[in-house]
PDB file of C-alpha atoms and ligand atoms in Angstrom:
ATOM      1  CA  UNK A 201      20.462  -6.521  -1.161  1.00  0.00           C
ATOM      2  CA  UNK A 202      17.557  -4.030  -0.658  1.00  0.00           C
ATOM      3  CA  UNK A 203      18.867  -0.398  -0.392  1.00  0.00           C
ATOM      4  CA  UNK A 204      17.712   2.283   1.939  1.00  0.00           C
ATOM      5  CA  UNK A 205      18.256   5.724   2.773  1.00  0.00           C
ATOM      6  CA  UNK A 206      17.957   7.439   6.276  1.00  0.00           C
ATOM      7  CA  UNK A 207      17.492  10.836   5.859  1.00  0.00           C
ATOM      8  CA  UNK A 208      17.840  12.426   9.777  1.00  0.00           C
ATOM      9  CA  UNK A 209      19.237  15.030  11.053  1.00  0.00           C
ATOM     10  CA  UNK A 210      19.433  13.402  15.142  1.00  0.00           C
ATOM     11  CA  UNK A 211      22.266  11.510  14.646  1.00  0.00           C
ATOM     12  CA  UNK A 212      21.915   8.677  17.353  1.00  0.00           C
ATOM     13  CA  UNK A 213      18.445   8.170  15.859  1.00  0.00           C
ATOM     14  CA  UNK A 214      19.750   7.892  12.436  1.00  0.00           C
ATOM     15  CA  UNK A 215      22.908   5.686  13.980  1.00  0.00           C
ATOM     16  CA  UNK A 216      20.270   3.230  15.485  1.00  0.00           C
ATOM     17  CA  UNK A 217      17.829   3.327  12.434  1.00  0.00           C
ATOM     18  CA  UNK A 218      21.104   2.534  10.792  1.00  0.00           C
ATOM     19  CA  UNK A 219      22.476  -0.501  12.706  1.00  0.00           C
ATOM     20  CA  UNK A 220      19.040  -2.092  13.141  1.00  0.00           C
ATOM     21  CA  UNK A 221      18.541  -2.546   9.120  1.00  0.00           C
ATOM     22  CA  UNK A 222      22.121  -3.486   8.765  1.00  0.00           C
ATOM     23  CA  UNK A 223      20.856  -6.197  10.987  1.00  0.00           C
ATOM     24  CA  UNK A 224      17.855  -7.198   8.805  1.00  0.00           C
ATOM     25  CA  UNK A 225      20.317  -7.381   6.169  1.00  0.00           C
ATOM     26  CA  UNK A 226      19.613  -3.816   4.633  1.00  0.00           C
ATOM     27  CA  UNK A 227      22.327  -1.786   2.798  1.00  0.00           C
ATOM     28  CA  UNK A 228      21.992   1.367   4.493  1.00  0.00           C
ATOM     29  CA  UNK A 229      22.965   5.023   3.916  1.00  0.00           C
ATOM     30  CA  UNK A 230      22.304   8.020   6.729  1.00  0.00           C
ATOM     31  CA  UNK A 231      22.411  11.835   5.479  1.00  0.00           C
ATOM     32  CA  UNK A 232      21.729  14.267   8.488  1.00  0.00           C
ATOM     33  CA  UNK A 233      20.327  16.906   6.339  1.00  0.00           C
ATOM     34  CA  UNK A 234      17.725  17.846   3.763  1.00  0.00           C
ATOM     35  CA  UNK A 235      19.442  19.533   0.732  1.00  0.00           C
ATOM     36  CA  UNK A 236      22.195  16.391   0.651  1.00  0.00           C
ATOM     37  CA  UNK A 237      19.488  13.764   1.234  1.00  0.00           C
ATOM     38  CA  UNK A 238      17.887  14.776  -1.970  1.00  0.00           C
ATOM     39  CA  UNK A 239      21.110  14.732  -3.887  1.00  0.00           C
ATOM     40  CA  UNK A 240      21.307  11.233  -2.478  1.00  0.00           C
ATOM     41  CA  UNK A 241      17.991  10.080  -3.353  1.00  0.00           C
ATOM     42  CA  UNK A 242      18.412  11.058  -6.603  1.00  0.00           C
ATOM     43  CA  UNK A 243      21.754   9.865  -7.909  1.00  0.00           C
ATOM     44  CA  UNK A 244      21.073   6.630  -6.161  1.00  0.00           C
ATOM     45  CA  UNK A 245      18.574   3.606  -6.462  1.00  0.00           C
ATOM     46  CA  UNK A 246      17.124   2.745  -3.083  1.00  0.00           C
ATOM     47  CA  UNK A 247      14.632   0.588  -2.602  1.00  0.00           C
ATOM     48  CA  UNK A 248      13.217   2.828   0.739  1.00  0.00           C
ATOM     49  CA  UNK A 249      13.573   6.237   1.739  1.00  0.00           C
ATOM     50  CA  UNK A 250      12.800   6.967   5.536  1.00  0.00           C
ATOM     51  CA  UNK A 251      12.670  10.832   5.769  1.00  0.00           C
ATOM     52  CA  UNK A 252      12.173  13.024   8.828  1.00  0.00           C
ATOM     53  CA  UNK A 253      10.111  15.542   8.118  1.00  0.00           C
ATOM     54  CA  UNK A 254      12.000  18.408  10.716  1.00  0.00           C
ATOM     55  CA  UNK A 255      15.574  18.372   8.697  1.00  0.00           C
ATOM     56  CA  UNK A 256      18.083  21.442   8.352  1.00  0.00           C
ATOM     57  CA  UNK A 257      18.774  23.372   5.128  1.00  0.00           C
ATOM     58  CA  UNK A 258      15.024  21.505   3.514  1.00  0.00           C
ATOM     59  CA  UNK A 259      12.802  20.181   5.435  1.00  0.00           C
ATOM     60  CA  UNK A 260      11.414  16.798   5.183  1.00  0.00           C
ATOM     61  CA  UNK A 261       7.856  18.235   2.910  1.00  0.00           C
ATOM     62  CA  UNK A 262       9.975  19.889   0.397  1.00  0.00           C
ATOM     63  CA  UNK A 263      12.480  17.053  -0.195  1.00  0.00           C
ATOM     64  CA  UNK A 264       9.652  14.527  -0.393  1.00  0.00           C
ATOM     65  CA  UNK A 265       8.036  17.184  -2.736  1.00  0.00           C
ATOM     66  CA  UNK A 266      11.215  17.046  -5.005  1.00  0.00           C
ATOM     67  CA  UNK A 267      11.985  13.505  -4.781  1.00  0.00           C
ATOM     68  CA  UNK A 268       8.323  12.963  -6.115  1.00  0.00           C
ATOM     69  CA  UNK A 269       8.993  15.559  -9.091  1.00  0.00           C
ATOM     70  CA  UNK A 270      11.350  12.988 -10.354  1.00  0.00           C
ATOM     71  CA  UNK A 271      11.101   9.400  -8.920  1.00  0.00           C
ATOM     72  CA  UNK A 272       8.048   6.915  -7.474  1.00  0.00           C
ATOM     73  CA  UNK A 273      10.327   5.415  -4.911  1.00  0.00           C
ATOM     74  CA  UNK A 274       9.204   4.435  -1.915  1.00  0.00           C
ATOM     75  CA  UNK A 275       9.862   7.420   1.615  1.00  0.00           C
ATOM     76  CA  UNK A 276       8.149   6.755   4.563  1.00  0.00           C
ATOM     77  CA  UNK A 277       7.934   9.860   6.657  1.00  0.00           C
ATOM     78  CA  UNK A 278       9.210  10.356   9.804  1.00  0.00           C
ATOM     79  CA  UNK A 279       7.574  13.078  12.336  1.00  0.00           C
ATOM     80  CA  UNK A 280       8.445  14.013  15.902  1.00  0.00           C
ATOM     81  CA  UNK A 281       4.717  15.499  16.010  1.00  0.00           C
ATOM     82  CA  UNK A 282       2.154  13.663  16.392  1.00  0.00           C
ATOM     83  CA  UNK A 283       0.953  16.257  13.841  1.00  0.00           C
ATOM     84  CA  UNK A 284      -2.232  15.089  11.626  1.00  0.00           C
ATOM     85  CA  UNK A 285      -1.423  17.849   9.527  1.00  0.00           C
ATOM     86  CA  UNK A 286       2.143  16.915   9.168  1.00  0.00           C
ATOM     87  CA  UNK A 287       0.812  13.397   7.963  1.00  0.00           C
ATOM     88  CA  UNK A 288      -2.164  14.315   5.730  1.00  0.00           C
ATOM     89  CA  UNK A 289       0.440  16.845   3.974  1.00  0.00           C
ATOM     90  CA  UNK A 290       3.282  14.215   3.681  1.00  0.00           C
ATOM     91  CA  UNK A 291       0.671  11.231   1.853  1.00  0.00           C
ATOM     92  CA  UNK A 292      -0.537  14.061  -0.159  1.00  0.00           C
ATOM     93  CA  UNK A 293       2.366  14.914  -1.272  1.00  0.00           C
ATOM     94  CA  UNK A 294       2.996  11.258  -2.372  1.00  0.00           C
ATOM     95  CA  UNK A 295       4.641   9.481   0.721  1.00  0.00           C
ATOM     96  CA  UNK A 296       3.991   6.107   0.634  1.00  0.00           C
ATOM     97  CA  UNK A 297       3.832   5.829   4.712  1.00  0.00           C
ATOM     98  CA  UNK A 298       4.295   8.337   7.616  1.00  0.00           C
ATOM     99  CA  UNK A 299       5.416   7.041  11.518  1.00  0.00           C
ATOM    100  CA  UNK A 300       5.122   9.440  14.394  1.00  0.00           C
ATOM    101  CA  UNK A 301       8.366   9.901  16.909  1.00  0.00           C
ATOM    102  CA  UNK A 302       8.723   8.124  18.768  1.00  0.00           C
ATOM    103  CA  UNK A 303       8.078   4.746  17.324  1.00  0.00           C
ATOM    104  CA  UNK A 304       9.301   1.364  17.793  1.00  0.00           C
ATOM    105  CA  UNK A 305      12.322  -0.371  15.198  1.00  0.00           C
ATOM    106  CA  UNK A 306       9.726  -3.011  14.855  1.00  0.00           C
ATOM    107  CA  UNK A 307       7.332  -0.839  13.431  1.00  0.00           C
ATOM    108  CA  UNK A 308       9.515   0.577  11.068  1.00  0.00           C
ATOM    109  CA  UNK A 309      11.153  -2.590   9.878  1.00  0.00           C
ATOM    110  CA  UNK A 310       7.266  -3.965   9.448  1.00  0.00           C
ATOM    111  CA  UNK A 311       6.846  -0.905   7.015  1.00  0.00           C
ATOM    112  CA  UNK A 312       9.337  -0.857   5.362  1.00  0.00           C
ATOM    113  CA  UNK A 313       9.044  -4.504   4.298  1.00  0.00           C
ATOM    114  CA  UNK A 314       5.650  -3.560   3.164  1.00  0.00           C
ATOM    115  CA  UNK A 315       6.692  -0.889   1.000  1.00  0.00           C
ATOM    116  CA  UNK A 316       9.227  -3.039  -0.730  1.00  0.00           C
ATOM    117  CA  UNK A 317       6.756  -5.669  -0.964  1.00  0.00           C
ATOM    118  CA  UNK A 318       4.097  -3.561  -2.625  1.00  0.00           C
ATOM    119  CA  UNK A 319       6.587  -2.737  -5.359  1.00  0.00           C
ATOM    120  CA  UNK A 320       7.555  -5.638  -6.157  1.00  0.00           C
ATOM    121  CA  UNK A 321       3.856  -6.384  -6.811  1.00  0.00           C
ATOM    122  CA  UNK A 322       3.644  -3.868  -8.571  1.00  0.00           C
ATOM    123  CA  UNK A 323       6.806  -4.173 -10.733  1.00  0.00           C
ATOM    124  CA  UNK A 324       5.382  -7.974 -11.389  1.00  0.00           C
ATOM    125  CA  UNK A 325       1.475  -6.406 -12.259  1.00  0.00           C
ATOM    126  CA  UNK A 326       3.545  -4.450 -14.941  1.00  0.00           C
ATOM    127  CA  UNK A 327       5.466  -7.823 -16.792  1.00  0.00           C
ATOM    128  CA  UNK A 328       2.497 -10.371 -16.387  1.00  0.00           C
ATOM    129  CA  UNK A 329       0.173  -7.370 -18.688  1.00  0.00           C
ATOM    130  CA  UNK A 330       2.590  -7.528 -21.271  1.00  0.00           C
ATOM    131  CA  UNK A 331       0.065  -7.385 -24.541  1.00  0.00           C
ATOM    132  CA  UNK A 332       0.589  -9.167 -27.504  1.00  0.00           C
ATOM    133  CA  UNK A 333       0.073  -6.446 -30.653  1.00  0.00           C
ATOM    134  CA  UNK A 334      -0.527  -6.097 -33.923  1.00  0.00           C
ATOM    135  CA  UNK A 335      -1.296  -3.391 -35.501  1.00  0.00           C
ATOM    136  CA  UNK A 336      -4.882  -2.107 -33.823  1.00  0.00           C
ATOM    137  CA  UNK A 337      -5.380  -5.365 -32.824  1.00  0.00           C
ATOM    138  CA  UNK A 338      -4.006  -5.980 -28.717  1.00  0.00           C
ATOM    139  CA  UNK A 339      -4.802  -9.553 -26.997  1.00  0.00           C
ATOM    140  CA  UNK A 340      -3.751  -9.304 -23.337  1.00  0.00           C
ATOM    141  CA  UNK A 341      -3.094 -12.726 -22.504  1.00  0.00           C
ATOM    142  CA  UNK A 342      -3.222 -12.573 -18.567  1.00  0.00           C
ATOM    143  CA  UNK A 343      -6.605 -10.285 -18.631  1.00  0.00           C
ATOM    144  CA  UNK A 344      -7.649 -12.810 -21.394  1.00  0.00           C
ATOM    145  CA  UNK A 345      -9.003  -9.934 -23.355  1.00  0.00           C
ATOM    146  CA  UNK A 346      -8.749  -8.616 -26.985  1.00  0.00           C
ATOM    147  CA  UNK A 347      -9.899  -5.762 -28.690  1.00  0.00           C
ATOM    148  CA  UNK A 348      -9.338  -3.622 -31.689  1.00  0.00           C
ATOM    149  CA  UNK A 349      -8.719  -0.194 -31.987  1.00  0.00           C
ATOM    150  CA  UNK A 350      -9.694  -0.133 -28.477  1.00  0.00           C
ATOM    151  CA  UNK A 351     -13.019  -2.024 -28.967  1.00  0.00           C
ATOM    152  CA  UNK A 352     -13.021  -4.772 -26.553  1.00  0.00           C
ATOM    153  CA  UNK A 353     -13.518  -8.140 -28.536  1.00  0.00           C
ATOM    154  CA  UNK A 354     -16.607 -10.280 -27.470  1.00  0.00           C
ATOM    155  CA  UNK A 355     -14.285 -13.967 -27.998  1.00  0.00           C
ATOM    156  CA  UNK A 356     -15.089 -17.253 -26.270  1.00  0.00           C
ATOM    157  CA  UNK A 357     -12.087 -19.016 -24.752  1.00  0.00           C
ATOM    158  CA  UNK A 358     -11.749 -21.000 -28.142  1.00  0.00           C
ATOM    159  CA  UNK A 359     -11.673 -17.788 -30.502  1.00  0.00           C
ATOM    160  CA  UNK A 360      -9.569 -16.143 -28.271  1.00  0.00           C
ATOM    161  CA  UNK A 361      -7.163 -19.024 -28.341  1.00  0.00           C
ATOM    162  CA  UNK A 362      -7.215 -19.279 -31.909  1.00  0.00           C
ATOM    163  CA  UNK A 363      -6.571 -15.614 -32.310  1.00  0.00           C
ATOM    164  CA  UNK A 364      -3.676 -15.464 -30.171  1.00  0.00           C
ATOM    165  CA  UNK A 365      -2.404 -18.475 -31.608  1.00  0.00           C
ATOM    166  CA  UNK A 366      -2.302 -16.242 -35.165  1.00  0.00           C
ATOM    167  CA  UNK A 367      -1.058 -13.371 -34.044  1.00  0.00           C
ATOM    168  CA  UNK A 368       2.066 -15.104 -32.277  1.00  0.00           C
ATOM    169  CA  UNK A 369       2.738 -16.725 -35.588  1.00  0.00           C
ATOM    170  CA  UNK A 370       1.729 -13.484 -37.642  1.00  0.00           C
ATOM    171  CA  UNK A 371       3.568 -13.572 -40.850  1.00  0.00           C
ATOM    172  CA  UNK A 372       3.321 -16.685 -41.003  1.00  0.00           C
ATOM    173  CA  UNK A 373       1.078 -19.657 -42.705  1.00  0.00           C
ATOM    174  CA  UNK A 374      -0.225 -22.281 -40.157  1.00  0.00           C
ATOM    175  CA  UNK A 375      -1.930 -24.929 -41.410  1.00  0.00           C
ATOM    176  CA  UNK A 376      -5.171 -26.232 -40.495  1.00  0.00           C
ATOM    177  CA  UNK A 377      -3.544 -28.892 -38.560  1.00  0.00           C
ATOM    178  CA  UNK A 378      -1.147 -26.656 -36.673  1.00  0.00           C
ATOM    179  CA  UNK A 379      -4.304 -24.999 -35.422  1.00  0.00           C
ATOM    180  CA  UNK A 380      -6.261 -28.087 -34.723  1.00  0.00           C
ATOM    181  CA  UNK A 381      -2.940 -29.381 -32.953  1.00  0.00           C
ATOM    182  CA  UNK A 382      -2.615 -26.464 -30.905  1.00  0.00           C
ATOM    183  CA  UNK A 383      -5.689 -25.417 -30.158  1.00  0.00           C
ATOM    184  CA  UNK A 384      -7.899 -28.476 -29.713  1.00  0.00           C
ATOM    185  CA  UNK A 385      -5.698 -31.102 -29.041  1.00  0.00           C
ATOM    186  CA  UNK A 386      -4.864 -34.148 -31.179  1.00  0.00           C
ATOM    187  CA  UNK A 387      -8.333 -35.672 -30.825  1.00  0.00           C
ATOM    188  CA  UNK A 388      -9.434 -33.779 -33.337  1.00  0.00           C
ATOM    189  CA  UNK A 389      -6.817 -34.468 -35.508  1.00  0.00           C
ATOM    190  CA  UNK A 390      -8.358 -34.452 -38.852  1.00  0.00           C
ATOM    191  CA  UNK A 391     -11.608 -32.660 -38.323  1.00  0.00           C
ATOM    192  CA  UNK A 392      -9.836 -29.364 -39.854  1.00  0.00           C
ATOM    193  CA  UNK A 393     -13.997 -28.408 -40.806  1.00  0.00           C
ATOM    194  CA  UNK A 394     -13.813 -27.124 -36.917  1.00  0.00           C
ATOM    195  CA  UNK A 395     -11.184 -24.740 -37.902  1.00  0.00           C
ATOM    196  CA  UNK A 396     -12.794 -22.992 -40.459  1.00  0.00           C
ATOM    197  CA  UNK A 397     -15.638 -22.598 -38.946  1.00  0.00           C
ATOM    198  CA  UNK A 398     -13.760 -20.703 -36.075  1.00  0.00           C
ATOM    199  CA  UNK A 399     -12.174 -19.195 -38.473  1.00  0.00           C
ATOM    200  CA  UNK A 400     -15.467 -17.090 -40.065  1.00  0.00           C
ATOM    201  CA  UNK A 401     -16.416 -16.756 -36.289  1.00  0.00           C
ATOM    202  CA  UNK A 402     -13.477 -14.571 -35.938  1.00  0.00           C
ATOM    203  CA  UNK A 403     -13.441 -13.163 -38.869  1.00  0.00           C
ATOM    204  CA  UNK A 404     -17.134 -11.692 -38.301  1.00  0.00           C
ATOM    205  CA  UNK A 405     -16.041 -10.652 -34.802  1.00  0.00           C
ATOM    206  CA  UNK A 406     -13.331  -8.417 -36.319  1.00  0.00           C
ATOM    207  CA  UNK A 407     -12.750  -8.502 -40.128  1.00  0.00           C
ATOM    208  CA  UNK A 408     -16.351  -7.670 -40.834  1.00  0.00           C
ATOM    209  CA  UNK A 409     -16.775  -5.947 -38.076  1.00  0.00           C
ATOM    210  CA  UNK A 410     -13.981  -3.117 -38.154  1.00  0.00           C
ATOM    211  CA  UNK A 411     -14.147  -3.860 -42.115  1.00  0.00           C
ATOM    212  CA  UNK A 412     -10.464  -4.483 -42.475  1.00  0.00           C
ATOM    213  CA  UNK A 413      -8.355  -7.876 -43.877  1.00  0.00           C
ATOM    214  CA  UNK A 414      -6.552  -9.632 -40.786  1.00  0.00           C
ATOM    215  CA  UNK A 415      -6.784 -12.971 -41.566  1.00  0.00           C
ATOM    216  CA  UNK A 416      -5.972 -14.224 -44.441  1.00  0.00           C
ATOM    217  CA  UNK A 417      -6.358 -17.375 -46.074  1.00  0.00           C
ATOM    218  CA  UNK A 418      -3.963 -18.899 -48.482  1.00  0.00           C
ATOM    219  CA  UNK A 419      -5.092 -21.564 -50.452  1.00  0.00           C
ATOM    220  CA  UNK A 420      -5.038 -25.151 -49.807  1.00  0.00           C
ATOM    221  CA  UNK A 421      -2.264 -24.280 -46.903  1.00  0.00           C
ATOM    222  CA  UNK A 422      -3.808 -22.619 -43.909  1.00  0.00           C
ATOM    223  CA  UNK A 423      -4.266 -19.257 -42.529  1.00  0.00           C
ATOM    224  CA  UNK A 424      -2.283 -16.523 -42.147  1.00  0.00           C
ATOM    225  CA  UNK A 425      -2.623 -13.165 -39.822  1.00  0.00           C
ATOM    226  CA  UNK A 426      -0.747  -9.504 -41.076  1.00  0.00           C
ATOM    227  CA  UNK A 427      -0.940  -5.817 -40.110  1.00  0.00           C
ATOM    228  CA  UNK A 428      -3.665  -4.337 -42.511  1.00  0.00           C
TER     229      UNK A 428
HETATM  230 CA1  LIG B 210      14.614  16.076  12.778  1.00  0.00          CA
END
């Protein structure tokens, strides 16, 4: 269940912000002032903040400005003024939306769907750019590129393959027909000549190149990739 915090300090506003996530299916909390909302916000994980920006004891700017010091989660500001100022300040301090009083629930609900959303985007961006490393050596699989000590590799599709096919078995001999297996399919299944050649493609593209000994052959088995 997503998790959200209503900081407001007009009660019956907060009550209805309140009942109408409840409703959505929202776990909900409601603070009615500034200082307590950022205790809240920070010794709990909500998925959404919604924070008016005219709040007793710290206003709405300076809890946003304090929340930001120490988390990226999501606040959407709330203003009775139709204030540009207001808004310009609150984004630039690092809200991730701002609604002017009075609003409609519908609006609010659309918003804060979106803000969810767009983390959840984001926290999937972050796991499908996982790299694959060794040593100086990254090959980001999704991104489909590879470099060395921050050198972006010039590979085609094949040497890229084949070099992320070492690396995930780095350490480790694989023969000529693991690679021809796993790389070209079984129709080539005894043409192991393919291999090599590939294999002093890549090894000009990066052995040569950055003068160092990744890959390794070991005689009359296969090949072998390790940390220089
Ligand atoms: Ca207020």
């Amino acid at each position: 269940m997503k998790r959200v915090l209503v900081i407001e300090d007009e009660v019956k506003i907060a009550r209805f912000i309140q009942l109408e996530l409840k409703h959505e299916g929202y776990d909900v909390d409601i603070v009615h002032d500034g200082r307590e909302g950022f205790e809240m916000a920070t010794t709990n994980n909500y998925d959404v903040i919604v924070l008016d920006v005219m709040l007793p004891s710290l206003n709405g700017m300076e809890v946003l400005r304090r929340i930001r010091s120490v988390s990226d989660v999501s606040v959407i500001m709330l203003s009775a003024k139709s204030n540009v100022t207001d808004k310009v300040m609150g984004l630039d301090i690092g809200a991730d939306d701002y609604i002017g009083k009075p609003f409609y629930i519908e609006e609010l609900l659309a918003r804060i769907r979106v803000c969810i959303k767009r983390k959840e985007n984001t926290v999937k961006k972050e796991e499908v750019s996982t790299c694959l490393k060794l040593g100086k050596l990254l090959i980001d699989d999704k991104k489909y590129i590879a470099s060395y000590d921050d050198c972006i590799l010039e590979l085609t599709k094949k040497e890229f393959d084949l070099l992320r096919y070492l690396v995930i078995n780095k350490g480790i001999v694989v023969t000529r027909d693991d690679i021809l297996k796993n790389i070209w399919g079984y129709e080539y299944f005894g043409d192991t000549n393919v291999v090599d050649v590939y294999i002093r493609y890549l090894r000009n593209k990066i052995d040569n190149r950055f003068n160092i000994k990744l890959i390794n052959t070991v005689r009359g088995v296969g090949y072998k990739v390790e940390n220089e």
